[in-house]
GROMACS .gro file of C-alpha atoms in nm:
model
  512
    1MET     CA    1  11.727   7.820   9.155
    2GLN     CA    2  11.663   8.202   9.071
    3HIS     CA    3  11.431   8.413   9.233
    4ALA     CA    4  11.297   8.766   9.215
    5ILE     CA    5  11.078   8.996   9.427
    6ALA     CA    6  10.745   8.967   9.375
    7LYS     CA    7  10.506   9.269   9.401
    8ILE     CA    8  10.132   9.243   9.445
    9PHE     CA    9   9.866   9.486   9.548
   10SER     CA   10   9.593   9.433   9.833
   11ALA     CA   11   9.432   9.705  10.052
   12GLU     CA   12   9.377   9.796  10.406
   13LEU     CA   13   9.054   9.942  10.541
   14GLU     CA   14   9.060  10.269  10.687
   15GLY     CA   15   8.757  10.352  10.884
   16ILE     CA   16   8.494  10.386  10.576
   17GLY     CA   17   8.740  10.389  10.316
   18ALA     CA   18   9.048  10.172  10.215
   19GLN     CA   19   9.438  10.252  10.101
   20PRO     CA   20   9.610  10.001   9.860
   21ILE     CA   21   9.903   9.792  10.015
   22GLU     CA   22  10.175   9.651   9.787
   23VAL     CA   23  10.294   9.290   9.901
   24GLU     CA   24  10.621   9.249   9.834
   25VAL     CA   25  10.783   8.891   9.880
   26ASP     CA   26  11.137   8.810   9.879
   27ILE     CA   27  11.291   8.468   9.866
   28ASN     CA   28  11.666   8.384   9.968
   29ILE     CA   29  11.873   8.095  10.032
   30GLY     CA   30  11.934   8.077  10.422
   31LEU     CA   31  11.796   7.966  10.721
   32ALA     CA   32  11.459   7.858  10.704
   33SER     CA   33  11.245   8.154  10.837
   34PHE     CA   34  10.889   8.319  10.715
   35THR     CA   35  10.885   8.686  10.814
   36ILE     CA   36  10.612   8.929  10.770
   37VAL     CA   37  10.700   9.314  10.836
   38GLY     CA   38  10.514   9.626  10.827
   39LEU     CA   39  10.338   9.665  11.135
   40ALA     CA   40  10.122   9.348  11.114
   41ASP     CA   41   9.870   9.266  11.366
   42LYS     CA   42   9.816   8.895  11.494
   43ALA     CA   43   9.562   8.825  11.221
   44VAL     CA   44   9.833   8.918  10.935
   45SER     CA   45  10.111   8.746  11.146
   46GLU     CA   46   9.911   8.416  11.146
   47ALA     CA   47   9.897   8.437  10.772
   48ARG     CA   48  10.211   8.236  10.768
   49GLU     CA   49  10.030   7.893  10.853
   50ARG     CA   50   9.734   7.971  10.669
   51VAL     CA   51   9.920   8.090  10.339
   52SER     CA   52  10.142   7.749  10.422
   53SER     CA   53   9.861   7.528  10.410
   54ALA     CA   54   9.653   7.705  10.164
   55ILE     CA   55   9.935   7.631   9.916
   56LYS     CA   56  10.031   7.264  10.005
   57ASN     CA   57   9.640   7.209   9.927
   58SER     CA   58   9.664   7.390   9.594
   59GLY     CA   59   9.915   7.157   9.475
   60ALA     CA   60  10.223   7.377   9.473
   61LYS     CA   61  10.532   7.372   9.715
   62PRO     CA   62  10.488   7.530  10.037
   63PRO     CA   63  10.718   7.780  10.200
   64THR     CA   64  10.844   7.454  10.473
   65ARG     CA   65  10.964   7.261  10.212
   66GLU     CA   66  11.306   7.394  10.190
   67ASN     CA   67  11.545   7.600  10.378
   68ARG     CA   68  11.438   7.945  10.249
   69LYS     CA   69  11.421   8.285  10.408
   70ILE     CA   70  11.127   8.462  10.307
   71VAL     CA   71  11.022   8.810  10.361
   72VAL     CA   72  10.706   8.953  10.304
   73ASN     CA   73  10.666   9.331  10.314
   74LEU     CA   74  10.338   9.553  10.325
   75ALA     CA   75  10.391   9.864  10.218
   76PRO     CA   76  10.378  10.173  10.311
   77ALA     CA   77  10.562  10.035  10.646
   78ASP     CA   78  10.421  10.326  10.867
   79VAL     CA   79  10.025  10.202  10.825
   80LYS     CA   80   9.899   9.955  11.068
   81LYS     CA   81   9.796   9.637  10.880
   82ASN     CA   82   9.459   9.483  11.036
   83GLY     CA   83   9.320   9.141  10.944
   84SER     CA   84   9.307   8.869  10.731
   85GLN     CA   85   9.248   9.012  10.385
   86TYR     CA   86   9.620   8.963  10.277
   87ASP     CA   87   9.634   8.598  10.261
   88LEU     CA   88   9.552   8.583   9.879
   89ALA     CA   89   9.812   8.833   9.803
   90ILE     CA   90  10.050   8.672   9.998
   91ALA     CA   91  10.012   8.319   9.858
   92LEU     CA   92  10.039   8.478   9.491
   93GLY     CA   93  10.340   8.646   9.565
   94TYR     CA   94  10.529   8.367   9.727
   95LEU     CA   95  10.418   8.113   9.400
   96ALA     CA   96  10.556   8.412   9.206
   97ALA     CA   97  10.863   8.481   9.387
   98SER     CA   98  10.948   8.112   9.375
   99ASN     CA   99  10.886   8.061   8.996
  100GLN     CA  100  10.607   7.797   9.097
  101MET     CA  101  10.349   8.007   8.833
  102ARG     CA  102  10.415   8.123   8.491
  103PRO     CA  103  10.459   8.544   8.507
  104PHE     CA  104  10.188   8.759   8.505
  105ASP     CA  105  10.118   9.119   8.522
  106ALA     CA  106   9.975   9.238   8.850
  107SER     CA  107  10.007   9.600   8.834
  108GLY     CA  108   9.668   9.676   8.740
  109ALA     CA  109   9.511   9.430   8.980
  110LEU     CA  110   9.427   9.404   9.345
  111PHE     CA  111   9.409   9.096   9.544
  112VAL     CA  112   9.197   9.072   9.865
  113GLY     CA  113   9.035   8.736  10.046
  114GLU     CA  114   9.140   8.545  10.348
  115LEU     CA  115   9.285   8.162  10.263
  116GLY     CA  116   9.134   7.852  10.440
  117LEU     CA  117   9.375   7.543  10.522
  118SER     CA  118   9.249   7.374  10.222
  119GLY     CA  119   9.296   7.663   9.997
  120ASP     CA  120   8.914   7.813  10.013
  121VAL     CA  121   8.908   8.177   9.964
  122ARG     CA  122   8.688   8.301  10.241
  123GLY     CA  123   8.473   8.627  10.264
  124VAL     CA  124   8.650   8.951  10.465
  125PRO     CA  125   8.501   9.294  10.580
  126GLY     CA  126   8.505   9.586  10.356
  127ILE     CA  127   8.487   9.461   9.973
  128PHE     CA  128   8.254   9.752   9.878
  129ASN     CA  129   8.469   9.993  10.013
  130ILE     CA  130   8.786   9.820   9.890
  131CYS     CA  131   8.626   9.801   9.519
  132GLN     CA  132   8.545  10.189   9.559
  133MET     CA  133   8.916  10.250   9.652
  134ALA     CA  134   9.083  10.040   9.357
  135SER     CA  135   8.839  10.211   9.095
  136ASP     CA  136   8.937  10.600   9.185
  137GLU     CA  137   9.291  10.481   9.209
  138GLY     CA  138   9.279  10.324   8.865
  139PHE     CA  139   9.298   9.950   8.917
  140GLU     CA  140   9.143   9.772   8.660
  141THR     CA  141   9.078   9.463   8.836
  142VAL     CA  142   8.981   9.321   9.186
  143PHE     CA  143   9.020   8.975   9.287
  144ILE     CA  144   8.756   8.921   9.579
  145PRO     CA  145   8.613   8.613   9.755
  146TYR     CA  146   8.336   8.436   9.616
  147ASP     CA  147   8.109   8.465   9.895
  148ASN     CA  148   8.162   8.855   9.888
  149ARG     CA  149   8.017   8.881   9.521
  150HIS     CA  150   7.677   9.053   9.652
  151GLU     CA  151   7.857   9.330   9.804
  152ALA     CA  152   8.039   9.424   9.517
  153ALA     CA  153   7.689   9.474   9.312
  154LEU     CA  154   7.715   9.868   9.302
  155ALA     CA  155   8.063   9.905   9.241
  156ARG     CA  156   8.128  10.080   8.898
  157GLY     CA  157   8.434  10.148   8.664
  158ILE     CA  158   8.613   9.802   8.744
  159THR     CA  159   8.600   9.451   8.659
  160ILE     CA  160   8.551   9.222   8.957
  161LEU     CA  161   8.649   8.876   8.982
  162PRO     CA  162   8.467   8.653   9.227
  163ILE     CA  163   8.696   8.334   9.310
  164LYS     CA  164   8.643   8.039   9.542
  165ARG     CA  165   8.977   7.866   9.552
  166LEU     CA  166   9.353   7.973   9.569
  167ARG     CA  167   9.401   7.730   9.265
  168GLU     CA  168   9.134   7.885   9.060
  169ALA     CA  169   9.341   8.228   9.121
  170ILE     CA  170   9.657   8.040   8.979
  171ASP     CA  171   9.459   7.905   8.693
  172TYR     CA  172   9.312   8.218   8.569
  173LEU     CA  173   9.646   8.419   8.578
  174GLU     CA  174   9.837   8.143   8.415
  175GLY     CA  175   9.560   8.176   8.136
  176THR     CA  176   9.441   7.812   8.144
  177ILE     CA  177   9.077   7.911   8.256
  178LYS     CA  178   8.832   8.205   8.240
  179ILE     CA  179   8.633   8.360   8.560
  180THR     CA  180   8.312   8.542   8.462
  181PRO     CA  181   8.303   8.886   8.595
  182ASN     CA  182   8.101   8.982   8.877
  183GLN     CA  183   7.760   9.155   8.760
  184THR     CA  184   7.683   9.487   8.844
  185GLY     CA  185   7.318   9.538   8.950
  186ASP     CA  186   7.079   9.842   8.948
  187PHE     CA  187   6.997   9.990   9.290
  188GLU     CA  188   6.644   9.869   9.412
  189PRO     CA  189   6.509  10.027   9.741
  190GLU     CA  190   6.320   9.848   9.981
  191ALA     CA  191   6.060   9.889  10.212
  192ALA     CA  192   6.227   9.934  10.584
  193MET     CA  193   6.262   9.630  10.780
  194THR     CA  194   5.996   9.696  11.067
  195THR     CA  195   5.757   9.467  11.229
  196ILE     CA  196   5.536   9.769  11.333
  197ASP     CA  197   5.348  10.005  11.116
  198ILE     CA  198   5.237  10.341  11.229
  199SER     CA  199   4.856  10.247  11.110
  200GLU     CA  200   4.883  10.017  11.385
  201ILE     CA  201   4.915  10.295  11.667
  202ARG     CA  202   4.539  10.368  11.782
  203GLY     CA  203   4.544  10.732  11.963
  204GLN     CA  204   4.833  10.919  12.020
  205GLU     CA  205   4.755  11.196  11.735
  206THR     CA  206   5.010  11.431  11.884
  207ALA     CA  207   5.275  11.186  11.916
  208LYS     CA  208   5.194  11.038  11.528
  209ARG     CA  209   5.190  11.462  11.420
  210ALA     CA  210   5.533  11.486  11.576
  211LEU     CA  211   5.663  11.180  11.392
  212LEU     CA  212   5.554  11.306  11.053
  213VAL     CA  213   5.737  11.641  11.131
  214ALA     CA  214   6.069  11.436  11.243
  215ALA     CA  215   6.037  11.239  10.929
  216ALA     CA  216   5.929  11.513  10.659
  217GLY     CA  217   6.274  11.730  10.821
  218GLY     CA  218   6.510  11.464  10.979
  219HIS     CA  219   6.470  11.606  11.317
  220ASN     CA  220   6.569  11.416  11.618
  221ILE     CA  221   6.272  11.341  11.880
  222PHE     CA  222   6.247  11.240  12.242
  223PHE     CA  223   5.944  11.064  12.364
  224SER     CA  224   5.851  11.089  12.762
  225GLY     CA  225   5.571  10.976  12.962
  226PRO     CA  226   5.444  10.682  13.177
  227PRO     CA  227   5.524  10.332  13.139
  228GLY     CA  228   5.293  10.138  12.894
  229THR     CA  229   5.193  10.440  12.685
  230GLY     CA  230   5.344  10.325  12.336
  231LYS     CA  231   5.691  10.504  12.347
  232THR     CA  232   5.869  10.211  12.234
  233MET     CA  233   5.595  10.080  11.954
  234LEU     CA  234   5.606  10.463  11.881
  235ALA     CA  235   5.964  10.524  11.799
  236GLN     CA  236   5.972  10.144  11.606
  237THR     CA  237   5.705  10.258  11.370
  238LEU     CA  238   5.925  10.592  11.230
  239VAL     CA  239   6.079  10.380  10.944
  240SER     CA  240   5.708  10.278  10.827
  241ILE     CA  241   5.683  10.679  10.715
  242LEU     CA  242   6.042  10.767  10.604
  243PRO     CA  243   6.067  10.769  10.199
  244PRO     CA  244   6.272  10.514  10.055
  245LEU     CA  245   6.661  10.565  10.012
  246SER     CA  246   6.817  10.722   9.731
  247LEU     CA  247   7.118  10.567   9.548
  248GLU     CA  248   7.354  10.828   9.721
  249GLU     CA  249   7.197  10.747  10.039
  250ALA     CA  250   7.236  10.351  10.003
  251VAL     CA  251   7.602  10.397   9.862
  252GLU     CA  252   7.659  10.584  10.208
  253ALA     CA  253   7.513  10.341  10.449
  254THR     CA  254   7.665  10.059  10.234
  255ARG     CA  255   8.011  10.175  10.254
  256VAL     CA  256   7.932  10.198  10.664
  257HIS     CA  257   7.774   9.833  10.684
  258SER     CA  258   8.051   9.681  10.467
  259ALA     CA  259   8.342   9.849  10.668
  260ALA     CA  260   8.173   9.661  10.987
  261GLY     CA  261   8.156   9.340  10.803
  262LEU     CA  262   7.766   9.343  10.772
  263LEU     CA  263   7.697   9.307  10.453
  264LEU     CA  264   7.835   8.924  10.392
  265GLY     CA  265   7.554   8.731  10.181
  266LYS     CA  266   7.388   9.088  10.087
  267ARG     CA  267   7.405   9.331   9.807
  268TYR     CA  268   7.367   9.667   9.928
  269VAL     CA  269   7.183   9.830  10.198
  270ALA     CA  270   6.857   9.871  10.051
  271SER     CA  271   6.630  10.000  10.295
  272ARG     CA  272   6.637  10.256  10.560
  273PRO     CA  273   6.866  10.120  10.840
  274PHE     CA  274   6.707  10.087  11.240
  275ARG     CA  275   6.937  10.021  11.492
  276ALA     CA  276   6.841  10.016  11.856
  277PRO     CA  277   7.135   9.929  12.103
  278HIS     CA  278   7.099   9.823  12.469
  279HIS     CA  279   7.133  10.087  12.719
  280THR     CA  280   7.455   9.850  12.872
  281ALA     CA  281   7.613   9.918  12.541
  282SER     CA  282   7.971  10.038  12.560
  283LEU     CA  283   8.110  10.389  12.438
  284ALA     CA  284   8.284  10.199  12.128
  285SER     CA  285   8.001  10.014  12.039
  286VAL     CA  286   7.772  10.317  12.031
  287VAL     CA  287   8.002  10.612  11.911
  288GLY     CA  288   8.267  10.377  11.735
  289GLY     CA  289   8.625  10.327  11.805
  290GLY     CA  290   8.811  10.058  11.954
  291GLN     CA  291   9.187   9.947  11.933
  292ASN     CA  292   9.086   9.871  11.549
  293PRO     CA  293   8.851  10.161  11.465
  294ARG     CA  294   8.477  10.038  11.367
  295PRO     CA  295   8.170  10.245  11.313
  296GLY     CA  296   7.949  10.231  11.610
  297GLU     CA  297   7.546  10.199  11.618
  298VAL     CA  298   7.548  10.595  11.543
  299SER     CA  299   7.724  10.554  11.217
  300LEU     CA  300   7.544  10.203  11.116
  301ALA     CA  301   7.241  10.399  11.151
  302HIS     CA  302   7.337  10.669  10.903
  303ARG     CA  303   7.073  10.770  10.674
  304GLY     CA  304   6.827  10.567  10.943
  305VAL     CA  305   6.696  10.588  11.290
  306LEU     CA  306   6.918  10.516  11.595
  307PHE     CA  307   6.648  10.434  11.856
  308LEU     CA  308   6.783  10.488  12.246
  309ASP     CA  309   6.510  10.338  12.479
  310GLU     CA  310   6.550  10.434  12.831
  311LEU     CA  311   6.809  10.706  12.760
  312PRO     CA  312   6.860  10.817  13.112
  313GLU     CA  313   7.027  10.451  13.163
  314PHE     CA  314   7.284  10.475  12.892
  315HIS     CA  315   7.660  10.540  13.041
  316ARG     CA  316   7.713  10.907  13.113
  317ASP     CA  317   8.029  10.932  12.889
  318VAL     CA  318   7.778  10.777  12.604
  319LEU     CA  319   7.519  11.002  12.613
  320GLU     CA  320   7.760  11.284  12.611
  321ALA     CA  321   7.992  11.114  12.319
  322LEU     CA  322   7.663  11.123  12.132
  323ARG     CA  323   7.673  11.564  12.125
  324GLN     CA  324   7.915  11.607  11.851
  325PRO     CA  325   7.789  11.341  11.578
  326LEU     CA  326   7.399  11.443  11.624
  327GLU     CA  327   7.530  11.805  11.572
  328GLY     CA  328   7.806  11.746  11.255
  329GLY     CA  329   7.683  11.416  11.158
  330VAL     CA  330   8.011  11.267  11.176
  331VAL     CA  331   8.224  11.081  11.410
  332VAL     CA  332   8.585  11.150  11.477
  333VAL     CA  333   8.770  10.897  11.583
  334ALA     CA  334   9.154  11.045  11.651
  335ARG     CA  335   9.449  10.808  11.742
  336ALA     CA  336   9.823  10.890  11.776
  337LYS     CA  337   9.909  10.817  11.410
  338ARG     CA  338   9.575  10.899  11.202
  339THR     CA  339   9.220  11.036  11.222
  340LEU     CA  340   8.926  10.837  11.130
  341SER     CA  341   8.606  10.983  11.005
  342PHE     CA  342   8.252  10.770  11.016
  343PRO     CA  343   7.913  10.929  10.902
  344SER     CA  344   7.635  10.967  11.113
  345ARG     CA  345   7.351  11.136  10.978
  346CYS     CA  346   7.079  10.968  11.144
  347LEU     CA  347   6.783  11.063  11.306
  348LEU     CA  348   6.764  11.018  11.679
  349VAL     CA  349   6.431  10.884  11.866
  350ALA     CA  350   6.529  10.849  12.217
  351ALA     CA  351   6.270  10.761  12.490
  352SER     CA  352   6.227  10.772  12.854
  353ASN     CA  353   6.030  10.750  13.196
  354PRO     CA  354   6.007  11.075  13.353
  355CYS     CA  355   6.124  10.936  13.695
  356PRO     CA  356   6.228  10.595  13.856
  357CYS     CA  357   5.893  10.482  13.908
  358GLY     CA  358   5.778  10.638  13.590
  359TYR     CA  359   5.492  10.793  13.674
  360TYR     CA  360   5.608  11.163  13.747
  361GLY     CA  361   5.350  11.376  13.574
  362ASP     CA  362   5.091  11.094  13.531
  363HIS     CA  363   4.728  11.212  13.576
  364GLU     CA  364   4.598  10.871  13.687
  365LYS     CA  365   4.890  10.705  13.905
  366GLU     CA  366   5.061  10.879  14.139
  367CYS     CA  367   5.469  10.914  14.171
  368VAL     CA  368   5.609  10.771  14.449
  369CYS     CA  369   5.992  10.902  14.399
  370THR     CA  370   6.097  11.231  14.604
  371ALA     CA  371   6.163  11.537  14.454
  372PHE     CA  372   6.550  11.464  14.504
  373GLU     CA  373   6.518  11.126  14.306
  374VAL     CA  374   6.302  11.277  14.031
  375ALA     CA  375   6.567  11.582  13.967
  376ARG     CA  376   6.876  11.337  13.994
  377TYR     CA  377   6.698  11.079  13.754
  378GLN     CA  378   6.623  11.373  13.508
  379LYS     CA  379   7.023  11.510  13.508
  380LYS     CA  380   7.129  11.189  13.388
  381ILE     CA  381   7.012  11.372  13.055
  382SER     CA  382   7.248  11.655  13.047
  383GLY     CA  383   7.088  11.969  12.920
  384PRO     CA  384   7.328  12.028  12.618
  385LEU     CA  385   7.204  11.662  12.490
  386LEU     CA  386   6.846  11.771  12.537
  387ASP     CA  387   6.940  12.090  12.319
  388ARG     CA  388   7.032  11.863  12.033
  389ILE     CA  389   6.691  11.724  11.995
  390ASP     CA  390   6.462  11.922  11.776
  391LEU     CA  391   6.114  11.746  11.915
  392HIS     CA  392   6.003  11.684  12.285
  393VAL     CA  393   5.673  11.488  12.313
  394TRP     CA  394   5.481  11.402  12.607
  395VAL     CA  395   5.332  11.062  12.567
  396ASP     CA  396   4.984  11.058  12.721
  397ARG     CA  397   4.785  10.720  12.818
  398ILE     CA  398   4.569  10.579  12.568
  399ARG     CA  399   4.193  10.589  12.625
  400ALA     CA  400   3.943  10.305  12.599
  401ALA     CA  401   3.762  10.516  12.352
  402ASP     CA  402   4.087  10.524  12.151
  403LEU     CA  403   4.160  10.140  12.113
  404LYS     CA  404   3.813  10.104  12.000
  405LYS     CA  405   3.838  10.306  11.677
  406ASP     CA  406   3.884  10.117  11.334
  407LEU     CA  407   4.252  10.091  11.224
  408ASP     CA  408   4.332  10.312  10.894
  409GLU     CA  409   4.531  10.075  10.720
  410ARG     CA  410   4.641  10.346  10.461
  411GLU     CA  411   4.752  10.576  10.706
  412SER     CA  412   5.111  10.537  10.676
  413ASP     CA  413   5.078  10.538  10.298
  414ARG     CA  414   4.928  10.882  10.353
  415LEU     CA  415   5.193  11.031  10.582
  416ARG     CA  416   5.491  10.865  10.371
  417GLU     CA  417   5.361  11.059  10.080
  418ALA     CA  418   5.344  11.382  10.294
  419VAL     CA  419   5.698  11.324  10.393
  420ILE     CA  420   5.825  11.274  10.059
  421GLY     CA  421   5.638  11.595   9.935
  422ALA     CA  422   5.775  11.785  10.236
  423ARG     CA  423   6.148  11.653  10.146
  424ALA     CA  424   6.094  11.754   9.778
  425ARG     CA  425   6.024  12.103   9.863
  426ALA     CA  426   6.289  12.126  10.071
  427ARG     CA  427   6.543  11.989   9.810
  428GLU     CA  428   6.381  12.233   9.538
  429ARG     CA  429   6.467  12.510   9.812
  430PHE     CA  430   6.804  12.369   9.829
  431ALA     CA  431   6.907  12.347   9.484
  432SER     CA  432   7.152  12.640   9.458
  433ALA     CA  433   7.341  12.569   9.773
  434ALA     CA  434   7.711  12.487   9.753
  435ARG     CA  435   7.706  12.179   9.962
  436PRO     CA  436   7.432  11.925   9.964
  437ILE     CA  437   7.145  11.961  10.184
  438LEU     CA  438   6.931  11.651  10.215
  439SER     CA  439   6.644  11.778  10.479
  440ASN     CA  440   6.567  12.072  10.704
  441ALA     CA  441   6.797  11.957  10.976
  442ASP     CA  442   7.098  11.954  10.790
  443MET     CA  443   7.073  12.341  10.750
  444THR     CA  444   7.341  12.531  10.933
  445SER     CA  445   7.267  12.873  11.131
  446LYS     CA  446   7.417  13.033  10.806
  447ASP     CA  447   7.158  12.806  10.602
  448VAL     CA  448   6.842  12.884  10.812
  449GLU     CA  449   6.923  13.295  10.747
  450ARG     CA  450   6.933  13.203  10.385
  451TYR     CA  451   6.680  12.980  10.309
  452VAL     CA  452   6.406  12.981  10.611
  453ARG     CA  453   6.163  13.296  10.460
  454ARG     CA  454   5.921  13.378  10.783
  455THR     CA  455   5.666  13.628  10.807
  456PRO     CA  456   5.711  13.942  11.054
  457GLY     CA  457   5.509  13.753  11.345
  458ALA     CA  458   5.672  13.439  11.286
  459HIS     CA  459   5.997  13.643  11.343
  460ALA     CA  460   5.860  13.851  11.602
  461LEU     CA  461   5.763  13.522  11.811
  462ALA     CA  462   6.067  13.327  11.759
  463GLU     CA  463   6.268  13.641  11.888
  464LYS     CA  464   6.067  13.659  12.182
  465MET     CA  465   6.148  13.313  12.288
  466LEU     CA  466   6.519  13.379  12.232
  467ASP     CA  467   6.500  13.714  12.448
  468ALA     CA  468   6.291  13.553  12.733
  469GLY     CA  469   6.557  13.287  12.778
  470LYS     CA  470   6.293  13.001  12.683
  471LEU     CA  471   6.599  12.886  12.413
  472SER     CA  472   6.958  12.898  12.357
  473ALA     CA  473   7.089  13.018  12.074
  474ARG     CA  474   7.133  12.661  11.916
  475GLY     CA  475   6.730  12.599  12.047
  476TYR     CA  476   6.624  12.924  11.815
  477PHE     CA  477   6.756  12.748  11.517
  478LYS     CA  478   6.630  12.462  11.563
  479LEU     CA  479   6.290  12.574  11.628
  480LEU     CA  480   6.316  12.769  11.305
  481LYS     CA  481   6.417  12.452  11.122
  482VAL     CA  482   6.102  12.257  11.261
  483ALA     CA  483   5.876  12.541  11.167
  484GLN     CA  484   6.023  12.535  10.822
  485THR     CA  485   5.957  12.163  10.817
  486ILE     CA  486   5.575  12.237  10.927
  487ALA     CA  487   5.550  12.498  10.645
  488ASP     CA  488   5.669  12.212  10.408
  489LEU     CA  489   5.402  11.988  10.514
  490GLU     CA  490   5.159  12.257  10.437
  491GLU     CA  491   5.285  12.372  10.123
  492ALA     CA  492   5.317  12.706  10.270
  493PRO     CA  493   5.565  12.946  10.084
  494MET     CA  494   5.652  13.119  10.427
  495VAL     CA  495   5.695  13.045  10.813
  496GLU     CA  496   5.412  13.180  10.963
  497GLU     CA  497   5.362  13.258  11.323
  498ARG     CA  498   5.146  12.900  11.377
  499HIS     CA  499   5.404  12.699  11.260
  500VAL     CA  500   5.657  12.889  11.484
  501ALA     CA  501   5.387  12.805  11.761
  502GLU     CA  502   5.362  12.464  11.651
  503ALA     CA  503   5.755  12.418  11.673
  504LEU     CA  504   5.749  12.578  12.024
  505SER     CA  505   5.498  12.306  12.146
  506TYR     CA  506   5.764  12.053  12.078
  507ARG     CA  507   5.976  12.123  12.387
  508SER     CA  508   6.068  11.932  12.657
  509ARG     CA  509   5.772  11.882  12.957
  510VAL     CA  510   6.042  11.697  13.153
  511GLY     CA  511   6.374  11.903  13.196
  512ALA     CA  512   6.345  12.174  12.939
   0.00000   0.00000   0.00000
């Protein structure tokens, strides 16, 4: 029997991107063996057993029937291959190389999917990212698992064929059946998935004002105060006043969630993400990385909210690792042979008690901690990390009179409209920028000098605080960003002294 080398394309996820991988299958007469080469991990190596059973249960002769030496090469050979998405390509490559299929042109097609022993094609992570890569690389068709069909709804410029079984792919390539291409859909933003609306918060007007400023400018915010004052509840309401995701933001968030395998059964990320990892979470789970680098919580919250409750209880290395993502909006994971980047442009909301017992600074209940215990607890959060948080708010106890007030059911709508208006004014101001700036918090120090117009009084007050040592250089520019957001909320043409004064009030009461 004459055999030829079959070449079929699959894909490898790289962070939130993807790379085409050529799957070469060669069959020779010799001592029976089935070898996969090309820096394959355990999941790829185990494809031999899955592929053999899937081929047998699809009505073809499996590799174990005859004395054949089968070599599968995944090229380029210096790229580490991870996951089970190569199963479909390996199976079809073997069938083509063993002349069990009619000849077909696979040069413009890409095949992705895990095989079950019965021949079912199962879903895999990263389908949206792979479809985007295939379109950019000039592929015409992508064969994907049927379970991933919703995930490819935003993919454009390429034909996507969802398949349920290996036999279905074989029959299509041989021209005996037709498969309906995946239907693309328009993006439809949804309301954020939160169970608490800001209109449900009674009192706490200062904290709600700070949340409005944070949402309007994309500023990080830190709540501190005694237990039971509503810090966690306030943090959970922030997404209720954020504007809906734009298509660009939804695509960015969808790429992250697709790479993490969190989109199975979903079309795309339609609402602002809200992530709240526990304080025992590891460095890799929060920041990202691992043996096979995956997005962490700070990236899964991209274009949404990352809530860190009980901030001092997080491991020190986790908190310090957050400094770079909060400043640059990207997590860089460096490995010996490659460097991956995960976007992390999220809005951080942190909450903490002021001391171990929780009542340091409380007017009603006396703190029982020693001065040493208070200082040690507060020093768990480093100064450089606090300096990267724009708004620091002390949350006082709620008074009985506040609990008796009627709820304003339209409060969240009014605040959201104010946020949308402020962000629209910011986008208009940044229309001429060389790079996309979506909010005031995205500005660099150079951008601040260019776009933040200040009155002489506002300029003098900010410089006075800097010269007095009340602000670091980073804090100075963050102060002006917050002041600009307050001015946008008031529709003021310039940043005035009162805007800078309000921005100054949002400084840490504890540990500033």
